[in-house]
Coordinates of C-alpha atoms in Angstrom, one line a residue:
M144 CA 39.1 -32.3 -42.5
T145 CA 38.2 -35.9 -41.9
G146 CA 34.7 -37.4 -41.3
G147 CA 35.8 -38.7 -37.8
Q148 CA 36.1 -35.1 -36.3
D149 CA 33.1 -34.0 -34.3
S150 CA 34.0 -30.4 -33.7
G151 CA 32.6 -29.0 -36.8
P152 CA 29.7 -26.6 -36.8
G153 CA 27.6 -29.2 -38.7
H154 CA 28.1 -31.7 -36.0
R155 CA 27.3 -29.3 -33.4
V156 CA 24.1 -28.3 -35.0
A157 CA 23.1 -32.1 -35.5
R158 CA 23.8 -32.7 -31.8
W159 CA 21.6 -29.7 -30.6
L160 CA 18.9 -30.8 -32.9
G161 CA 19.2 -34.4 -31.7
G162 CA 18.9 -33.2 -28.1
A163 CA 15.9 -31.0 -29.0
A164 CA 14.3 -34.1 -30.7
R165 CA 14.5 -36.1 -27.7
G166 CA 11.8 -33.8 -26.2
S167 CA 11.7 -30.8 -23.9
G168 CA 10.3 -32.5 -20.9
G169 CA 13.7 -33.0 -19.3
G170 CA 14.7 -29.4 -20.0
L171 CA 11.5 -28.1 -18.5
R172 CA 12.0 -30.2 -15.5
R173 CA 15.6 -28.9 -15.0
D174 CA 14.3 -25.3 -15.3
L175 CA 11.6 -25.8 -12.7
A176 CA 14.3 -27.4 -10.4
L177 CA 16.5 -24.3 -10.9
L178 CA 13.7 -22.0 -10.0
R179 CA 12.9 -24.1 -6.9
Q180 CA 16.6 -23.7 -5.8
G181 CA 16.2 -19.8 -6.0
R182 CA 17.9 -19.5 -9.4
D183 CA 16.7 -18.0 -12.6
W184 CA 15.9 -19.8 -15.9
R185 CA 19.6 -19.3 -16.9
G186 CA 20.9 -21.0 -13.7
R187 CA 22.1 -17.7 -12.0
A188 CA 21.7 -17.4 -8.3
R189 CA 19.2 -14.7 -7.4
P190 CA 19.8 -12.7 -4.1
P191 CA 16.8 -13.4 -1.7
R192 CA 14.5 -10.6 -0.6
G193 CA 15.4 -8.5 2.4
L194 CA 19.3 -8.6 1.8
P195 CA 21.2 -5.9 3.8
A196 CA 22.0 -2.9 1.8
E197 CA 25.6 -3.5 1.4
Q198 CA 25.0 -7.0 -0.2
D199 CA 22.5 -5.7 -3.1
A200 CA 23.9 -2.1 -3.5
A201 CA 25.4 -3.0 -6.8
R202 CA 22.0 -4.2 -8.3
A203 CA 20.8 -1.9 -11.1
P204 CA 17.5 -0.2 -10.1
F205 CA 14.4 -1.1 -12.0
R206 CA 13.8 1.5 -14.7
T207 CA 10.2 2.9 -14.9
A208 CA 10.6 6.1 -17.0
W209 CA 9.0 4.2 -19.9
A210 CA 5.8 4.0 -17.9
R211 CA 5.4 7.8 -18.0
S212 CA 5.8 7.8 -21.8
A213 CA 2.8 8.9 -24.0
P214 CA 2.0 5.1 -25.3
A215 CA 2.3 3.8 -21.8
A216 CA 0.0 6.6 -20.5
L217 CA -2.6 5.8 -23.2
A218 CA -2.6 2.1 -22.4
R219 CA -2.7 2.7 -18.7
D220 CA -5.9 5.1 -19.1
A221 CA -7.6 2.6 -21.1
L222 CA -6.9 -0.3 -18.7
R223 CA -7.8 1.8 -15.5
T224 CA -10.8 3.5 -16.9
G225 CA -12.3 0.7 -19.0
V226 CA -11.4 -2.4 -16.9
L227 CA -9.8 -1.9 -13.5
K228 CA -12.1 0.8 -12.1
P229 CA -15.4 -0.3 -13.3
L230 CA -14.7 -3.8 -11.8
L231 CA -13.4 -2.5 -8.7
W232 CA -16.3 0.1 -8.2
A233 CA -18.8 -2.6 -8.9
H234 CA -17.4 -4.9 -6.3
A235 CA -16.3 -2.5 -3.5
R236 CA -18.8 0.3 -4.1
P237 CA -16.5 2.8 -2.2
V238 CA -17.9 6.2 -0.7
V239 CA -15.5 9.0 -1.8
T240 CA -15.4 12.2 0.1
G241 CA -13.2 15.3 0.1
R242 CA -12.5 15.7 -3.5
E243 CA -13.3 19.3 -3.2
H244 CA -10.1 19.7 -1.4
L245 CA -8.3 18.9 -4.7
A246 CA -10.0 21.4 -6.8
G247 CA -7.6 24.4 -6.0
L248 CA -4.3 22.4 -6.1
R249 CA -1.5 24.1 -8.1
G250 CA 1.5 22.1 -8.8
P251 CA 2.6 18.7 -7.6
V252 CA 1.4 17.2 -4.3
V253 CA 2.4 14.2 -2.1
F254 CA -0.6 12.1 -1.3
V255 CA 0.0 10.3 2.0
A256 CA -2.4 7.5 2.8
N257 CA -2.8 4.7 5.4
H258 CA -2.1 1.1 4.1
A259 CA -4.2 -1.9 4.9
S260 CA -4.6 -3.8 1.6
H261 CA -3.4 -4.2 -1.9
L262 CA -6.8 -2.5 -2.8
D263 CA -5.6 0.8 -1.5
T264 CA -3.5 1.9 -4.5
P265 CA -6.4 1.3 -7.1
L266 CA -9.0 2.8 -4.9
V267 CA -7.1 6.0 -4.4
L268 CA -6.2 6.4 -7.9
G269 CA -9.7 5.7 -8.9
A270 CA -11.1 8.1 -6.5
L271 CA -8.8 11.0 -7.8
P272 CA -10.2 13.3 -10.5
G273 CA -9.1 12.1 -14.0
P274 CA -6.6 14.8 -14.7
V275 CA -5.1 14.4 -11.2
A276 CA -4.8 10.6 -11.4
A277 CA -3.1 11.0 -14.9
R278 CA -0.3 12.9 -13.4
T279 CA 0.1 10.8 -10.3
T280 CA 2.8 8.2 -9.7
V281 CA 2.9 5.5 -6.9
G282 CA 5.8 4.5 -4.6
A283 CA 5.7 0.8 -4.6
A284 CA 7.8 -1.6 -2.4
A285 CA 11.0 -2.5 -4.6
D286 CA 11.3 -5.9 -2.7
H287 CA 7.8 -7.0 -3.5
F288 CA 6.3 -5.5 -6.6
F289 CA 9.8 -5.1 -8.5
A290 CA 11.4 -8.4 -7.5
S291 CA 10.7 -9.9 -10.8
R292 CA 10.6 -8.5 -14.5
L293 CA 7.0 -9.5 -14.8
T294 CA 5.6 -8.0 -11.7
G295 CA 7.7 -4.9 -12.1
V296 CA 6.6 -4.2 -15.5
T297 CA 2.9 -4.9 -14.7
T298 CA 3.1 -2.7 -11.5
A299 CA 4.8 0.2 -13.5
L300 CA 2.3 -0.1 -16.4
L301 CA -1.0 -0.2 -14.3
F302 CA -0.2 2.3 -11.6
N303 CA 2.6 4.3 -12.9
A304 CA 4.8 3.0 -10.1
F305 CA 8.4 3.3 -9.2
P306 CA 10.3 1.3 -6.9
V307 CA 10.8 2.5 -3.2
D308 CA 13.3 0.8 -0.7
R309 CA 11.3 0.4 2.4
R310 CA 14.1 -0.9 4.7
G311 CA 14.6 2.1 6.8
A312 CA 16.9 4.9 7.4
G313 CA 20.3 5.5 5.6
R314 CA 18.9 4.7 2.0
R315 CA 17.2 7.8 1.1
G316 CA 18.7 7.8 -2.3
H317 CA 17.1 4.6 -3.5
G318 CA 13.6 5.7 -4.6
A319 CA 13.6 9.1 -2.6
G320 CA 15.8 10.5 -5.7
V321 CA 13.2 9.3 -8.1
A322 CA 10.4 10.8 -6.2
T323 CA 12.4 14.1 -5.9
R324 CA 12.9 14.2 -9.6
L325 CA 9.2 13.3 -10.3
I326 CA 8.0 16.2 -8.2
G327 CA 10.4 18.5 -10.0
G328 CA 8.9 17.3 -13.3
G329 CA 5.4 18.2 -12.2
W330 CA 4.2 14.7 -11.1
N331 CA 2.2 14.0 -8.0
V332 CA 3.4 11.2 -5.8
L333 CA 1.4 8.7 -3.8
L334 CA 3.1 7.2 -0.8
F335 CA 2.2 4.8 1.9
P336 CA 4.4 6.1 4.9
E337 CA 3.6 2.9 7.0
G338 CA 5.9 1.1 4.7
S339 CA 3.8 -2.2 4.8
R340 CA 0.2 -3.2 5.1
S341 CA -1.5 -3.3 8.4
R342 CA -1.9 -6.6 10.1
D343 CA -5.0 -5.7 12.1
G344 CA -6.7 -2.9 10.0
W345 CA -5.6 -0.2 12.2
T346 CA -3.5 2.7 11.1
G347 CA 0.3 2.3 11.7
W348 CA 3.2 4.4 12.4
F349 CA 4.6 6.6 9.7
R350 CA 8.1 6.6 8.5
L351 CA 10.0 9.8 7.7
G352 CA 10.4 9.4 3.9
A353 CA 7.2 11.1 3.0
A354 CA 7.9 14.0 5.4
R355 CA 11.5 14.4 4.2
L356 CA 10.2 14.5 0.6
C357 CA 7.8 17.3 1.3
L358 CA 10.4 19.3 3.1
D359 CA 13.1 18.8 0.4
T360 CA 10.7 19.7 -2.5
G361 CA 8.4 22.1 -0.8
A362 CA 5.4 20.1 -2.0
P363 CA 2.3 20.0 0.1
A364 CA 1.0 16.8 1.6
V365 CA -2.6 15.7 1.0
P366 CA -3.7 13.2 3.7
V367 CA -5.9 10.3 2.5
A368 CA -7.7 7.8 4.6
V369 CA -8.8 4.4 3.3
R370 CA -11.3 2.5 5.3
G371 CA -12.7 -1.0 5.0
T372 CA -10.0 -2.5 2.7
F373 CA -8.6 -4.7 5.3
A374 CA -11.9 -6.6 5.6
A375 CA -12.2 -6.7 1.8
L376 CA -8.7 -7.9 1.1
P377 CA -6.5 -8.6 4.1
P378 CA -2.7 -9.7 3.8
G379 CA -2.6 -13.2 2.7
D380 CA -5.8 -13.1 0.6
V381 CA -5.6 -13.1 -3.2
L382 CA -9.2 -12.3 -4.1
P383 CA -11.4 -9.7 -2.6
R384 CA -14.2 -10.8 -0.4
R385 CA -17.7 -9.9 -1.6
D386 CA -19.2 -9.6 2.0
A387 CA -16.6 -7.0 3.1
A388 CA -17.2 -4.0 5.3
P389 CA -18.2 -0.6 3.7
I390 CA -15.3 1.0 1.9
S391 CA -14.5 4.8 2.0
V392 CA -11.8 7.0 0.7
R393 CA -11.4 10.4 2.3
F394 CA -9.2 13.1 1.1
G395 CA -8.1 15.9 3.5
R396 CA -7.0 19.5 3.1
P397 CA -3.5 19.8 1.9
I398 CA -0.9 20.7 4.5
V399 CA 2.4 22.5 4.1
A400 CA 5.6 22.2 6.3
R401 CA 6.3 25.3 8.2
P402 CA 9.6 27.0 7.7
D403 CA 11.1 25.8 11.0
E404 CA 9.4 22.5 11.0
T405 CA 11.5 19.3 11.2
A406 CA 10.8 16.0 9.4
P407 CA 9.6 14.2 12.4
A408 CA 7.3 17.0 13.4
F409 CA 5.8 17.2 9.9
R410 CA 5.6 13.4 10.0
D411 CA 3.5 13.6 13.3
R412 CA 1.3 16.2 11.8
M413 CA 0.6 14.2 8.7
M414 CA -0.3 11.1 10.8
R415 CA -2.7 13.1 13.0
E416 CA -4.5 14.3 9.8
V417 CA -4.7 10.8 8.4
N418 CA -5.9 9.4 11.6
A419 CA -8.5 12.1 12.0
L420 CA -9.8 11.2 8.4
W421 CA -9.7 7.6 9.3
A422 CA -11.7 8.1 12.5
E423 CA -14.5 9.9 10.7
S424 CA -16.3 6.5 10.1
D425 CA -16.7 6.0 13.8
V426 CA -17.1 9.5 15.4
G427 CA -18.2 11.6 12.5
W428 CA -16.7 14.8 10.9
Y429 CA -17.3 16.9 14.0
G430 CA -15.6 14.2 16.4
A431 CA -12.8 13.7 14.2
L432 CA -12.0 17.4 13.8
R433 CA -12.4 17.9 17.6
G434 CA -9.9 15.0 18.2
A435 CA -7.4 16.6 15.7
V436 CA -7.5 19.8 17.6
E437 CA -7.5 18.6 21.1
T438 CA -4.6 16.5 21.8
A439 CA -6.4 14.5 24.6
D440 CA -8.8 13.1 22.0
A441 CA -6.5 12.5 19.2
P442 CA -7.1 9.3 17.2
P443 CA -4.6 6.8 18.6
T444 CA -2.0 4.7 16.7
P445 CA -0.9 1.1 17.4
A446 CA 0.3 0.0 20.7
A447 CA 3.7 -0.9 19.2
A448 CA 4.2 2.6 17.9
P449 CA 7.0 4.8 19.4
P450 CA 5.7 7.8 21.6
A451 CA 5.0 11.1 19.9
D452 CA 3.7 14.5 21.0
G453 CA 0.0 14.4 20.7
V454 CA -0.4 10.8 19.4
R455 CA -1.8 8.2 21.7
R456 CA -1.5 4.5 21.7
A457 CA -4.4 2.3 20.9
A458 CA -5.6 -0.6 23.2
R459 CA -5.4 -4.0 21.8
W460 CA -9.2 -4.6 21.9
R461 CA -9.8 -1.6 19.6
R462 CA -7.4 -3.1 17.1
V463 CA -9.0 -6.5 17.3
W464 CA -12.4 -4.8 17.0
E465 CA -11.2 -3.2 13.8
S466 CA -10.0 -6.3 12.3
T467 CA -13.3 -8.0 12.9
R468 CA -15.3 -5.3 11.7
A469 CA -19.1 -6.0 10.6
T470 CA -19.7 -7.0 6.9
Q471 CA -22.3 -5.7 4.6
R472 CA -24.2 -8.8 4.6
S473 CA -24.0 -9.7 8.2
G474 CA -24.5 -7.4 11.2
R475 CA -22.4 -9.8 13.7
R476 CA -19.1 -11.3 13.5
R477 CA -16.7 -13.5 15.5
V478 CA -14.1 -11.6 17.7
W479 CA -11.3 -12.8 20.1
G480 CA -11.3 -16.0 18.4
G481 CA -14.4 -17.2 20.2
P482 CA -18.2 -17.3 19.8
V483 CA -20.1 -14.2 19.0
P484 CA -20.3 -12.2 22.2
A485 CA -23.7 -10.8 23.2
W486 CA -22.5 -7.2 24.0
P487 CA -25.8 -5.8 25.1
R488 CA -26.3 -8.4 27.9
Q489 CA -22.8 -7.4 29.4
R490 CA -23.9 -4.1 31.0
D491 CA -22.7 -5.2 34.3
A492 CA -19.0 -5.9 33.0
G493 CA -16.7 -3.6 34.7
S494 CA -13.9 -3.7 32.1
G495 CA -13.2 -0.7 29.8
A496 CA -12.7 -3.0 26.9
A497 CA -16.3 -4.3 27.1
D498 CA -17.6 -0.8 27.5
G499 CA -15.7 0.4 24.4
A500 CA -16.8 -2.6 22.4
R501 CA -20.4 -1.8 23.3
G502 CA -20.0 1.6 21.8
G503 CA -18.4 0.2 18.7
A504 CA -21.4 -2.2 18.4
R505 CA -23.8 0.5 18.6
R506 CA -21.9 2.4 16.0
S507 CA -21.7 -0.4 13.6

């Protein structure tokens, strides 16, 4: 071999070392440029979030079985009980009720909760009794929490979470199959049937996935209502607010699907139970129980929700009132985008919205 050849391994190594010696600044800039262009650090194109099912069906699901191993469970218990829960409880000071309904549970259950904030998951898990929380997994949005390796691993480790596709009907096999296997293995499952966080703090319309899961496995559903988390950490915020409204977590009695009950009918029943728990902050235990029994007084759902038997729609003013709920430090707040209204001086106003708002002001 002659010295003029440049294809030998020694020359290639020297050329690589020479490129590295020129500094890594250019390589870092190129990597950042690739990330800005929607590519990974190796230059491969990444499919954007929200692609239709047929365009990303070939993508391998995010594996989370390792998060239920003994070492991961020990690490999760240490992080949750030693770090996450003490910090969250010191900041939010939640009021937890209804844990007595969980004392007689036998076998796995499906916890169904309303969803208004990223605080909902750690609050519900922290409010559960220790042994129940240790056997509870969480269905998390695959397109949000499992879009990258880092967030997926962190979510799976901290919350024992598995990815769920929330893009609607026709995709029951993605996430639903994992939940069915988990229940068959004795694990509880925490789901947020609304599919996304509320944008006004009001309870939303439930999708059919949780109801189908209960019907397919025979597991009872435990309704859970979380209140006040929208004011503490609404969508778009990164850090919780210290002057948030009082936070509460309420567990209801387990409900079981009837032999002849369809998934939509059981979904509506779950939704009424969660709404009744959610309304206890305003109307009290008896008022919420009466509303759950009497269809005319059933706690309403958002105005955009489709009609359902026994479920009324909420007026817009009630949703705005919830999203501007009074904080712990201040008894008054701005609503409707204008100055603070003096509700007690509006006794002559004839609108039903003003009458209802005055009632809400007296309750707060």
